[in-house]
Each structure stands twice: as C-alpha cells, then as structure tokens.
Coordinates of C-alpha atoms in Angstrom, one line a residue:
Chain U
T1272 CA -22.3 -81.1 -6.8
Q1273 CA -18.7 -80.4 -6.0
L1274 CA -17.4 -77.2 -7.1
L1275 CA -13.9 -78.1 -6.8
E1276 CA -12.6 -81.3 -7.8
Q1277 CA -9.4 -82.8 -6.8
S1278 CA -7.5 -85.6 -8.3
P1279 CA -6.4 -88.0 -7.6
Q1280 CA -8.3 -88.6 -4.6
F1281 CA -5.5 -90.9 -3.3
L1282 CA -1.8 -91.0 -3.8
S1283 CA 0.7 -93.7 -2.8
I1284 CA 4.3 -93.1 -3.9
Q1285 CA 8.0 -93.8 -2.9
E1286 CA 10.2 -91.2 -1.3
G1287 CA 12.2 -89.4 -3.8
E1288 CA 9.4 -89.5 -6.5
N1289 CA 7.8 -86.5 -8.0
L1290 CA 3.9 -85.9 -8.1
T1291 CA 1.2 -83.4 -9.4
V1292 CA -2.1 -83.1 -7.6
Y1293 CA -5.0 -81.1 -9.6
C1294 CA -8.0 -78.9 -8.6
N1295 CA -10.4 -78.2 -11.2
S1296 CA -13.5 -76.0 -11.5
S1297 CA -16.0 -74.6 -14.0
S1298 CA -16.1 -71.5 -12.1
V1299 CA -13.9 -68.6 -11.8
F1300 CA -12.2 -67.9 -8.4
S1301 CA -10.7 -64.6 -7.3
S1302 CA -7.8 -66.7 -5.5
L1303 CA -6.9 -69.9 -4.7
Q1304 CA -5.3 -71.5 -1.7
W1305 CA -3.5 -74.9 -1.0
Y1306 CA -3.5 -76.3 2.6
R1307 CA -1.9 -79.4 3.9
Q1308 CA -3.9 -81.3 7.0
E1309 CA -2.2 -83.7 8.9
P1310 CA -4.2 -86.4 11.3
G1311 CA -5.6 -85.2 14.2
E1312 CA -4.7 -81.4 13.1
G1313 CA -6.4 -78.7 11.4
P1314 CA -5.4 -77.6 7.7
V1315 CA -2.3 -75.5 7.5
L1316 CA -2.0 -72.8 4.7
L1317 CA 0.8 -73.5 2.1
V1318 CA -0.1 -70.8 -0.5
T1319 CA -2.3 -68.2 -2.1
V1320 CA -2.4 -67.7 -5.9
V1321 CA -4.1 -64.8 -7.0
T1322 CA -3.2 -63.9 -10.7
G1323 CA -4.0 -65.9 -13.7
G1324 CA -1.1 -67.8 -14.7
E1325 CA 0.8 -67.4 -11.5
V1326 CA 3.7 -69.8 -10.3
K1327 CA 4.8 -69.7 -6.8
K1328 CA 7.5 -72.2 -5.3
L1329 CA 7.9 -73.4 -1.8
K1330 CA 11.3 -75.2 -1.4
R1331 CA 10.4 -78.2 -3.4
L1332 CA 6.5 -77.5 -4.0
T1333 CA 5.5 -75.7 -7.0
F1334 CA 2.1 -74.4 -7.3
Q1335 CA 0.5 -72.9 -10.5
F1336 CA -2.9 -71.1 -11.0
G1337 CA -4.6 -71.6 -14.3
D1338 CA -4.7 -68.8 -16.9
A1339 CA -8.5 -68.5 -16.5
R1340 CA -8.4 -68.8 -12.8
K1341 CA -10.6 -72.1 -12.8
D1342 CA -7.8 -74.7 -11.9
S1343 CA -4.7 -75.3 -9.9
S1344 CA -1.7 -77.5 -9.7
L1345 CA 0.7 -78.7 -7.0
H1346 CA 3.8 -80.3 -7.8
I1347 CA 6.2 -82.0 -5.4
T1348 CA 9.6 -82.7 -6.8
A1349 CA 11.7 -85.6 -4.7
A1350 CA 8.9 -86.3 -2.3
Q1351 CA 9.9 -86.9 1.3
T1352 CA 7.9 -88.9 3.8
G1353 CA 7.2 -85.4 5.7
D1354 CA 5.2 -84.6 2.8
T1355 CA 2.3 -87.2 3.8
G1356 CA -1.0 -85.6 4.4
L1357 CA -4.0 -84.4 3.0
Y1358 CA -3.6 -81.8 0.4
L1359 CA -6.8 -79.6 0.0
C1360 CA -7.4 -77.0 -2.4
A1361 CA -9.8 -73.8 -1.7
G1362 CA -11.2 -71.3 -3.9
A1363 CA -12.3 -68.0 -2.8
G1364 CA -15.6 -66.9 -4.4
P1365 CA -16.9 -67.1 -7.1
S1366 CA -20.2 -66.2 -5.1
G1367 CA -20.5 -64.5 -1.6
S1368 CA -17.6 -63.1 0.0
A1369 CA -14.1 -63.1 -1.5
R1370 CA -13.2 -64.2 2.1
Q1371 CA -15.5 -67.3 1.9
L1372 CA -13.5 -70.3 1.1
T1373 CA -14.9 -73.3 -1.0
F1374 CA -12.6 -76.4 -0.3
G1375 CA -12.1 -79.3 -2.7
S1376 CA -12.5 -83.0 -1.6
G1377 CA -8.7 -83.4 -1.1
T1378 CA -5.8 -85.8 -1.8
Q1379 CA -4.8 -88.0 0.6
L1380 CA -0.9 -88.2 0.0
T1381 CA 1.3 -91.0 1.4
V1382 CA 5.3 -91.1 0.9
L1383 CA 6.6 -94.3 1.6
P1384 CA 10.2 -94.8 2.7
Chain J
D70 CA 1.7 -66.6 19.9
A71 CA -1.0 -68.9 20.5
G72 CA -2.9 -70.1 17.3
V73 CA -6.6 -70.8 17.5
I74 CA -7.9 -72.6 20.5
Q75 CA -10.9 -75.2 20.4
S76 CA -12.4 -76.8 23.1
P77 CA -12.9 -79.5 23.7
R78 CA -10.8 -81.6 21.8
H79 CA -13.2 -84.7 21.7
E80 CA -16.5 -84.9 22.9
V81 CA -18.8 -87.9 23.1
T82 CA -22.3 -87.8 23.7
E83 CA -25.7 -89.5 23.5
M84 CA -28.3 -89.0 20.9
G85 CA -30.9 -85.9 21.9
Q86 CA -28.0 -84.1 24.6
E87 CA -27.1 -80.6 23.7
V88 CA -23.2 -80.0 22.9
T89 CA -21.3 -76.9 22.9
L90 CA -18.1 -76.4 20.9
R91 CA -16.0 -73.5 21.9
C92 CA -13.5 -71.4 19.8
K93 CA -11.0 -68.6 20.6
P94 CA -9.6 -67.1 17.6
I95 CA -6.5 -65.1 17.1
S96 CA -6.4 -62.0 18.4
G97 CA -6.8 -59.2 16.0
H98 CA -8.3 -61.4 13.7
D99 CA -12.0 -60.1 12.3
Y100 CA -13.1 -63.0 10.6
L101 CA -14.0 -66.2 12.3
F102 CA -15.4 -69.4 10.5
W103 CA -17.0 -72.7 11.7
Y104 CA -16.3 -75.8 9.5
R105 CA -17.5 -79.5 9.7
Q106 CA -15.2 -82.1 8.2
T107 CA -16.4 -85.9 7.4
M108 CA -15.1 -88.3 5.1
M109 CA -18.1 -88.1 3.1
R110 CA -18.7 -84.5 2.5
G111 CA -15.2 -83.1 3.1
L112 CA -14.9 -79.8 4.6
E113 CA -18.2 -77.6 4.9
L114 CA -18.5 -74.0 5.8
L115 CA -21.1 -73.8 8.3
I116 CA -21.1 -70.2 9.3
Y117 CA -18.6 -67.2 9.6
F118 CA -18.7 -63.8 11.3
N119 CA -17.0 -60.3 10.7
N120 CA -16.4 -58.3 13.8
N121 CA -18.7 -60.5 15.8
V122 CA -21.6 -60.4 13.4
P123 CA -22.9 -63.2 11.5
I124 CA -22.7 -62.8 7.8
D125 CA -23.6 -66.0 6.2
D126 CA -25.1 -68.9 7.9
S127 CA -26.4 -70.8 5.0
G128 CA -24.3 -73.8 5.6
M129 CA -25.7 -74.5 8.9
P130 CA -27.7 -77.8 8.4
E131 CA -31.0 -76.9 10.2
D132 CA -32.3 -75.3 13.2
R133 CA -30.6 -77.7 15.7
F134 CA -27.3 -76.0 14.9
S135 CA -26.7 -72.2 16.2
A136 CA -23.7 -70.2 16.5
K137 CA -22.9 -67.2 18.6
M138 CA -19.8 -64.8 19.1
P139 CA -20.5 -62.5 22.1
N140 CA -17.0 -60.8 21.7
A141 CA -14.0 -60.7 19.4
S142 CA -12.3 -63.4 21.4
F143 CA -15.1 -66.1 21.9
S144 CA -17.4 -68.1 19.7
T145 CA -19.8 -71.1 20.3
L146 CA -21.3 -73.5 17.9
K147 CA -24.1 -75.2 19.9
I148 CA -26.2 -78.4 18.5
Q149 CA -29.4 -79.3 20.3
P150 CA -30.6 -82.0 20.0
S151 CA -27.6 -83.7 18.7
E152 CA -28.0 -86.7 16.4
P153 CA -25.6 -89.5 15.3
R154 CA -25.3 -87.9 11.7
D155 CA -23.7 -85.0 13.4
S156 CA -20.5 -86.7 14.2
A157 CA -17.7 -84.9 12.6
V158 CA -14.7 -83.0 13.6
Y159 CA -15.9 -79.4 13.9
F160 CA -13.1 -76.6 12.9
C161 CA -12.8 -73.1 14.0
A162 CA -10.7 -71.0 11.6
S163 CA -9.8 -67.3 12.1
S164 CA -8.5 -65.0 9.4
P165 CA -7.1 -61.3 9.4
N166 CA -7.5 -61.2 5.3
Y167 CA -7.6 -63.7 2.9
E168 CA -5.7 -66.4 4.8
Q169 CA -7.4 -68.8 7.3
Y170 CA -5.9 -70.3 10.4
F171 CA -7.5 -73.4 11.5
G172 CA -7.7 -74.6 15.3
P173 CA -7.1 -78.5 16.0
G174 CA -10.8 -79.5 15.7
T175 CA -13.2 -80.8 18.0
R176 CA -13.9 -84.8 17.3
L177 CA -17.6 -85.2 17.9
T178 CA -19.2 -88.8 18.3
V179 CA -22.9 -88.9 18.8
T180 CA -24.2 -92.1 19.8

C-alpha cells in the first residue's frame, strides 16, 4: 500500500500551459517536501511546507499544504521545457522519526516546445 | 561545496557476486540515508544513520543487504550475494536538518 499517492502519474503538456500535481494521503504528516529529479541524477529539494494551509511560491511554482496536513499540491504556471522531470512529494512521519521521509510514486512531467 | 558523492556511478555484476556501494556525505550533515529506486516500487528507504549509528534498518530487504558507517565521512551498502532483482538505482542522501541532499546515485545491474 502506497502511503502517498501522486496524480497524475504521467503528464505531457505544451510549453506555456498551466498544470497541477497532487499528493494525497490518509495519514497526517509533520511536514511535506517536494523534489524534482532529472534523468541520471538524484532528487533535488524544491520546497518544504510545515503548517496546514501553508502556501509557498517559488517563481512559477506554487506549493500548498492541505489544512489537515494530509495532502499537498504543486501548481506550475506557464510551464517551460526546463520544468520537465520527475516530481516527487515526500512526507515526514507519520510514524518513526520526523527525519524519515516517505516518498510518493512520482509524477513524470514532460513539457513540449 | 561538493555535494554527496557516490561511487561507482554504474556497476554491472553477475548474480552471486558481492557488490559494495560507497557514499561520502556532505561535511557537517549528521544524518545519512540509503534509498533504492525502481520503476515498480519508486524510491524506498533502506536504512538511515544518525551520527554514524544505524537508527532504522527496517527497509533493508533481507540479510543479503548490510550497511555501515565507520565515520562521519563514509558509508557503504553491501549486497552479498547479489541477485537480478537487486537491479536498481541506489541513492545516498545526507541531511543537516529536515532537508535531504541526494547524491547522483549508483545504477546497479545484476545479470
């Protein structure tokens, strides 16, 4: 059973379009992180959200943590080809150490020119 | 600053052979994590250390897998004997707080 479900699994869009990726769980997390991974490399941290309802913006990327701290979303405005990659959400907790992350299955995003 | 360093980047070995993966964490980071990534199962935590001490190894698949961290700047993940189902990308990550910094990974192929 996957603790963190991401949707969609695959997404292919044209440059300039907007998109939203979702990360859902039945468990409460102390914090949630989003990573982006490019082929042949390790995941790179984009953002950490801690407070329920928190919204963080990173240029064209907007991250939101659900009020109940069970879900999160990533919205990209005017996608660019450089946004292509595997997006992973990762929750800290709910069991074990707060340092221990459980990763979602990932969303493979392809932005076409 | 150098990031997390992993070696080798690629390893091809035959079933039954011993495989050792190496990791040098970022200096000053007191947590070190070993993950395995496959298409089927995604990114899975195998084991993690705090101040060189193993904290949770419940993700280690079976006794064929072992990990050590003899000092703050070096860790190894060993598979003996290796099996084809161990083929995956193995990542090491280090952390000073709640953020994890990943190495480039070792792609292991067991034939």
